Amino acid sequence: VTYGYIAGGAGDELTVAENVAAWRRFRLRPHMLRDVSSISTATTVLGTPVAGPILVAPTAMHGLVCEQRELATARAAQRCGTVHVLSQAVTTSLEDVAATDPGAPRWMQVAVQRDRGITRDVCARAGAHGYRAIVVTVDSPVLMRRTRFEQASFNVPAGMGLPNLVPAAGVTPDLYEVVLGFDPTLTFDDLPLLAEWSGGLPVGVKGIVRGDDAARCVDAGAAAILVSNHGGRQVDTCVSTASVLAEVVEAVDGRAEVYVDGGIRRGHDVLKALALGARAVLVGRSVVWGLALGGEDGVVEVLTMLRDELETTLGLCGLTSVHDVPADLLTTLA
Ligand SMILES: Cc1cc2nc3c(=O)[nH]c(=O)nc-3n(C[C@H](O)[C@H](O)[C@H](O)COP(=O)(O)O)c2cc1C
């Protein structure tokens, strides 16, 4: 049941599969005879230095797969020198996660609740505990239909809390009620609230799959656009993120950083995202699988593997930096 919750997506899961397939339809056109004796994957995201352009996506309830819960994920991200985006729907309070290493770079994901006081409170707590950005997920205005987990009657296990969403101790939340609690009236005009509530943190908008929407988010003050279809978990048959990334990058036109997630499984997927103009990628399920199989070390292994593969592929393509990946490195399969 837990496996289905993590692996699955909306409807017939066509977008879940398409996200992975879309990266794989691109082919690389490597350059030769370049000096690649020194390769760096280092970059920055919203001004924070990271060892590579590979961030930890917000995913819910790590307590389902690991006793150390989100604390293990946080420590793994720290060890790998990258940003951990903490989901609001997690089994550890944002304060406890921050306490693992108060100086480590982390961002807080929220979905605005109908009771906006809850979201205002989470943003304020994040701002007060050293989180460096708010990521607002905007792709869940109504309840999604996930056949796999509905058939299995998946829900939050008894005794497990979601302390950033439902602060009352001892209350096991109902997942459907949590999602139905998201505010369906949210519009572009509300985006400035997130910065205000958090005490001025930069805001990234997650769940964008169109250039026109991305431009409007930036007009409303977004510092980053996260091209995402929630790993195929919201709108089945939604376009793959790989297929719309270039359109979003063009529409944003350098006014905000653009990241992408969905189907990133290998270092060459990351390289392709960079060639299409993303500054970094986020990884969802692969991190959760690493956590389930090996706890903190498992997550380190996944993140290290992706970064190592990216470095190798850069070198083999005649490139030495993540900042100069040309668009013509890619061609598409007929
Ligand atoms: C088990 C699971 C839980 C997730 N929970 C959240 C969440 O709480 N908030 C959110 O914005 N996205 C959530 N996502 C979506 C991820 O942030 C990300 O967009 C997606 O997993 C990327 O695709 P990938 O799994 O193919 O890497 C979740 C994804 C999974 C698989």
Short mmCIF file of N, CA, C and O in Angstrom, two decimals, residues 58 88 108-113 116 119 134-144 179 182-192 194 197 203-210 213-214 216-218 220 222 224-230 234-235 238 261:
data_model
loop_
_atom_site.label_atom_id
_atom_site.label_comp_id
_atom_site.label_asym_id
_atom_site.label_seq_id
_atom_site.Cartn_x
_atom_site.Cartn_y
_atom_site.Cartn_z
N PRO A 58 10.20 18.31 -2.31
CA PRO A 58 9.35 18.07 -1.14
C PRO A 58 8.49 16.82 -1.34
O PRO A 58 7.75 16.74 -2.32
N GLN A 88 5.37 20.39 3.62
CA GLN A 88 4.57 20.72 4.81
C GLN A 88 3.90 19.47 5.38
O GLN A 88 3.57 19.43 6.56
N MET A 108 11.13 25.72 2.62
CA MET A 108 9.88 25.17 3.15
C MET A 108 8.80 25.18 2.08
O MET A 108 8.53 26.22 1.48
N GLN A 109 8.20 24.00 1.83
CA GLN A 109 7.09 23.92 0.87
C GLN A 109 5.77 24.06 1.60
O GLN A 109 5.58 23.46 2.67
N VAL A 110 4.88 24.83 1.03
CA VAL A 110 3.53 24.95 1.58
C VAL A 110 2.52 24.87 0.44
O VAL A 110 2.85 25.12 -0.72
N ALA A 111 1.30 24.48 0.80
CA ALA A 111 0.16 24.70 -0.09
C ALA A 111 -0.78 25.57 0.74
O ALA A 111 -1.00 25.28 1.92
N VAL A 112 -1.27 26.63 0.15
CA VAL A 112 -2.08 27.56 0.94
C VAL A 112 -3.39 26.89 1.34
O VAL A 112 -4.10 26.32 0.51
N GLN A 113 -3.67 26.94 2.63
CA GLN A 113 -4.88 26.30 3.18
C GLN A 113 -6.07 27.28 3.11
O GLN A 113 -5.88 28.49 3.11
N ARG A 116 -6.18 30.35 6.02
CA ARG A 116 -4.87 30.91 5.66
C ARG A 116 -3.98 31.16 6.87
O ARG A 116 -2.77 31.28 6.74
N THR A 119 -1.28 28.52 7.08
CA THR A 119 -0.16 28.72 6.16
C THR A 119 0.69 29.91 6.59
O THR A 119 1.93 29.87 6.51
N ILE A 134 10.46 30.04 0.54
CA ILE A 134 9.17 29.35 0.59
C ILE A 134 8.88 28.84 -0.81
O ILE A 134 9.03 29.57 -1.79
N VAL A 135 8.50 27.57 -0.90
CA VAL A 135 8.07 27.00 -2.17
C VAL A 135 6.56 26.76 -2.05
O VAL A 135 6.13 25.96 -1.20
N VAL A 136 5.79 27.47 -2.83
CA VAL A 136 4.33 27.29 -2.75
C VAL A 136 3.88 26.39 -3.90
O VAL A 136 4.14 26.67 -5.07
N THR A 137 3.25 25.30 -3.54
CA THR A 137 2.76 24.34 -4.54
C THR A 137 1.36 24.76 -4.96
O THR A 137 0.48 24.92 -4.12
N VAL A 138 1.19 24.94 -6.27
CA VAL A 138 -0.07 25.52 -6.75
C VAL A 138 -0.85 24.56 -7.66
O VAL A 138 -1.82 24.97 -8.30
N ASP A 139 -0.41 23.29 -7.68
CA ASP A 139 -1.04 22.36 -8.62
C ASP A 139 -2.09 21.45 -7.97
O ASP A 139 -2.47 20.44 -8.53
N SER A 140 -2.57 21.83 -6.78
CA SER A 140 -3.50 20.95 -6.07
C SER A 140 -4.74 21.69 -5.58
O SER A 140 -5.10 21.59 -4.41
N PRO A 141 -5.41 22.47 -6.48
CA PRO A 141 -6.54 23.27 -5.99
C PRO A 141 -7.77 22.43 -5.67
O PRO A 141 -8.64 22.88 -4.91
N VAL A 142 -7.87 21.24 -6.26
CA VAL A 142 -8.99 20.35 -5.91
C VAL A 142 -8.42 18.96 -5.67
O VAL A 142 -7.27 18.67 -6.02
N LEU A 143 -9.22 18.10 -5.10
CA LEU A 143 -8.75 16.76 -4.75
C LEU A 143 -8.40 15.95 -6.00
O LEU A 143 -9.20 15.83 -6.92
N MET A 144 -7.18 15.44 -6.03
CA MET A 144 -6.77 14.61 -7.16
C MET A 144 -7.34 13.20 -6.99
O MET A 144 -7.72 12.82 -5.90
N VAL A 179 -6.01 17.51 1.90
CA VAL A 179 -5.99 18.06 0.54
C VAL A 179 -7.23 18.92 0.29
O VAL A 179 -7.14 19.98 -0.35
N PHE A 182 -6.93 22.57 1.07
CA PHE A 182 -6.18 23.54 0.25
C PHE A 182 -7.16 24.56 -0.33
O PHE A 182 -8.28 24.23 -0.71
N ASP A 183 -6.70 25.80 -0.44
CA ASP A 183 -7.57 26.90 -0.82
C ASP A 183 -7.78 26.94 -2.33
O ASP A 183 -6.85 27.29 -3.08
N PRO A 184 -8.99 26.62 -2.82
CA PRO A 184 -9.21 26.61 -4.27
C PRO A 184 -9.37 28.00 -4.86
O PRO A 184 -9.47 28.14 -6.08
N THR A 185 -9.40 29.03 -4.01
CA THR A 185 -9.58 30.39 -4.54
C THR A 185 -8.25 31.08 -4.83
O THR A 185 -8.23 32.22 -5.28
N LEU A 186 -7.16 30.38 -4.59
CA LEU A 186 -5.83 31.00 -4.73
C LEU A 186 -5.59 31.48 -6.17
O LEU A 186 -5.85 30.74 -7.13
N THR A 187 -5.06 32.69 -6.33
CA THR A 187 -4.70 33.20 -7.66
C THR A 187 -3.32 33.86 -7.60
O THR A 187 -2.72 33.99 -6.52
N PHE A 188 -2.88 34.31 -8.77
CA PHE A 188 -1.58 35.00 -8.87
C PHE A 188 -1.51 36.16 -7.87
O PHE A 188 -0.45 36.44 -7.32
N ASP A 189 -2.64 36.84 -7.67
CA ASP A 189 -2.65 38.01 -6.79
C ASP A 189 -2.27 37.67 -5.35
O ASP A 189 -1.87 38.54 -4.58
N ASP A 190 -2.44 36.40 -4.98
CA ASP A 190 -2.15 36.00 -3.59
C ASP A 190 -0.66 35.70 -3.37
O ASP A 190 -0.23 35.57 -2.22
N LEU A 191 0.11 35.55 -4.44
CA LEU A 191 1.50 35.10 -4.27
C LEU A 191 2.34 36.01 -3.36
O LEU A 191 3.14 35.50 -2.58
N PRO A 192 2.16 37.33 -3.43
CA PRO A 192 2.98 38.18 -2.54
C PRO A 192 2.77 37.88 -1.05
O PRO A 192 3.62 38.21 -0.23
N LEU A 194 2.95 35.13 0.49
CA LEU A 194 3.90 34.14 1.02
C LEU A 194 5.16 34.83 1.52
O LEU A 194 5.68 34.52 2.59
N TRP A 197 4.24 36.76 4.75
CA TRP A 197 4.06 35.90 5.93
C TRP A 197 5.39 35.37 6.48
O TRP A 197 5.53 35.13 7.67
N VAL A 203 10.23 33.56 -2.89
CA VAL A 203 9.16 32.58 -3.10
C VAL A 203 9.36 31.87 -4.43
O VAL A 203 9.55 32.51 -5.47
N GLY A 204 9.32 30.55 -4.39
CA GLY A 204 9.32 29.75 -5.60
C GLY A 204 7.92 29.18 -5.80
O GLY A 204 7.26 28.81 -4.83
N VAL A 205 7.45 29.16 -7.05
CA VAL A 205 6.11 28.63 -7.33
C VAL A 205 6.26 27.27 -8.01
O VAL A 205 6.88 27.16 -9.08
N LYS A 206 5.71 26.24 -7.38
CA LYS A 206 5.89 24.86 -7.84
C LYS A 206 4.60 24.33 -8.45
O LYS A 206 3.52 24.45 -7.85
N GLY A 207 4.75 23.74 -9.65
CA GLY A 207 3.60 23.13 -10.28
C GLY A 207 3.23 23.82 -11.59
O GLY A 207 2.12 23.66 -12.10
N ILE A 208 4.16 24.59 -12.14
CA ILE A 208 3.90 25.35 -13.37
C ILE A 208 4.32 24.52 -14.59
O ILE A 208 5.40 23.93 -14.60
N VAL A 209 3.47 24.48 -15.61
CA VAL A 209 3.79 23.71 -16.82
C VAL A 209 3.52 24.53 -18.10
O VAL A 209 3.42 23.96 -19.19
N ARG A 210 3.39 25.86 -17.94
CA ARG A 210 3.13 26.72 -19.09
C ARG A 210 3.93 28.01 -18.97
O ARG A 210 4.05 28.57 -17.87
N ASP A 213 1.76 31.09 -17.61
CA ASP A 213 1.60 31.07 -16.15
C ASP A 213 2.90 31.48 -15.45
O ASP A 213 2.88 32.21 -14.45
N ALA A 214 4.01 30.97 -15.97
CA ALA A 214 5.30 31.27 -15.35
C ALA A 214 5.55 32.78 -15.36
O ALA A 214 5.96 33.37 -14.35
N ARG A 216 3.38 35.16 -15.43
CA ARG A 216 2.50 35.85 -14.47
C ARG A 216 2.98 35.67 -13.03
O ARG A 216 2.84 36.56 -12.20
N CYS A 217 3.54 34.50 -12.72
CA CYS A 217 4.11 34.29 -11.38
C CYS A 217 5.26 35.25 -11.14
O CYS A 217 5.39 35.83 -10.06
N VAL A 218 6.11 35.40 -12.15
CA VAL A 218 7.26 36.29 -12.00
C VAL A 218 6.77 37.73 -11.85
O VAL A 218 7.27 38.49 -11.02
N ALA A 220 4.18 38.57 -10.45
CA ALA A 220 3.64 38.69 -9.08
C ALA A 220 4.74 38.56 -8.02
O ALA A 220 4.45 38.48 -6.83
N ALA A 222 7.49 36.19 -7.97
CA ALA A 222 8.18 34.92 -7.73
C ALA A 222 9.66 35.04 -8.06
O ALA A 222 10.04 35.61 -9.09
N ALA A 224 11.51 32.19 -8.14
CA ALA A 224 11.83 30.94 -8.84
C ALA A 224 10.55 30.28 -9.33
O ALA A 224 9.49 30.41 -8.70
N ILE A 225 10.68 29.59 -10.46
CA ILE A 225 9.58 28.81 -11.01
C ILE A 225 10.01 27.35 -10.98
O ILE A 225 11.10 27.01 -11.46
N LEU A 226 9.19 26.49 -10.40
CA LEU A 226 9.49 25.07 -10.39
C LEU A 226 8.55 24.39 -11.38
O LEU A 226 7.35 24.25 -11.12
N VAL A 227 9.10 24.04 -12.53
CA VAL A 227 8.31 23.34 -13.54
C VAL A 227 8.06 21.93 -13.01
O VAL A 227 9.01 21.17 -12.77
N SER A 228 6.79 21.61 -12.81
CA SER A 228 6.48 20.34 -12.16
C SER A 228 5.03 19.98 -12.45
O SER A 228 4.17 20.86 -12.52
N ASN A 229 4.78 18.68 -12.62
CA ASN A 229 3.39 18.21 -12.64
C ASN A 229 3.17 17.27 -11.45
O ASN A 229 2.35 16.37 -11.51
N HIS A 230 3.94 17.53 -10.38
CA HIS A 230 3.79 16.80 -9.12
C HIS A 230 4.11 15.31 -9.33
O HIS A 230 3.49 14.44 -8.74
N GLN A 234 -1.19 14.62 -10.12
CA GLN A 234 -2.37 15.49 -10.06
C GLN A 234 -3.25 15.34 -11.30
O GLN A 234 -4.38 14.89 -11.20
N VAL A 235 -2.74 15.78 -12.46
CA VAL A 235 -3.54 15.74 -13.69
C VAL A 235 -3.01 14.63 -14.58
O VAL A 235 -1.93 14.76 -15.16
N CYS A 238 -1.30 15.08 -18.17
CA CYS A 238 -0.60 16.37 -18.20
C CYS A 238 0.68 16.20 -19.02
O CYS A 238 1.29 15.13 -19.04
N ASP A 261 11.27 19.32 -12.03
CA ASP A 261 11.28 17.97 -11.48
C ASP A 261 10.31 17.10 -12.25
O ASP A 261 9.55 17.57 -13.11
#
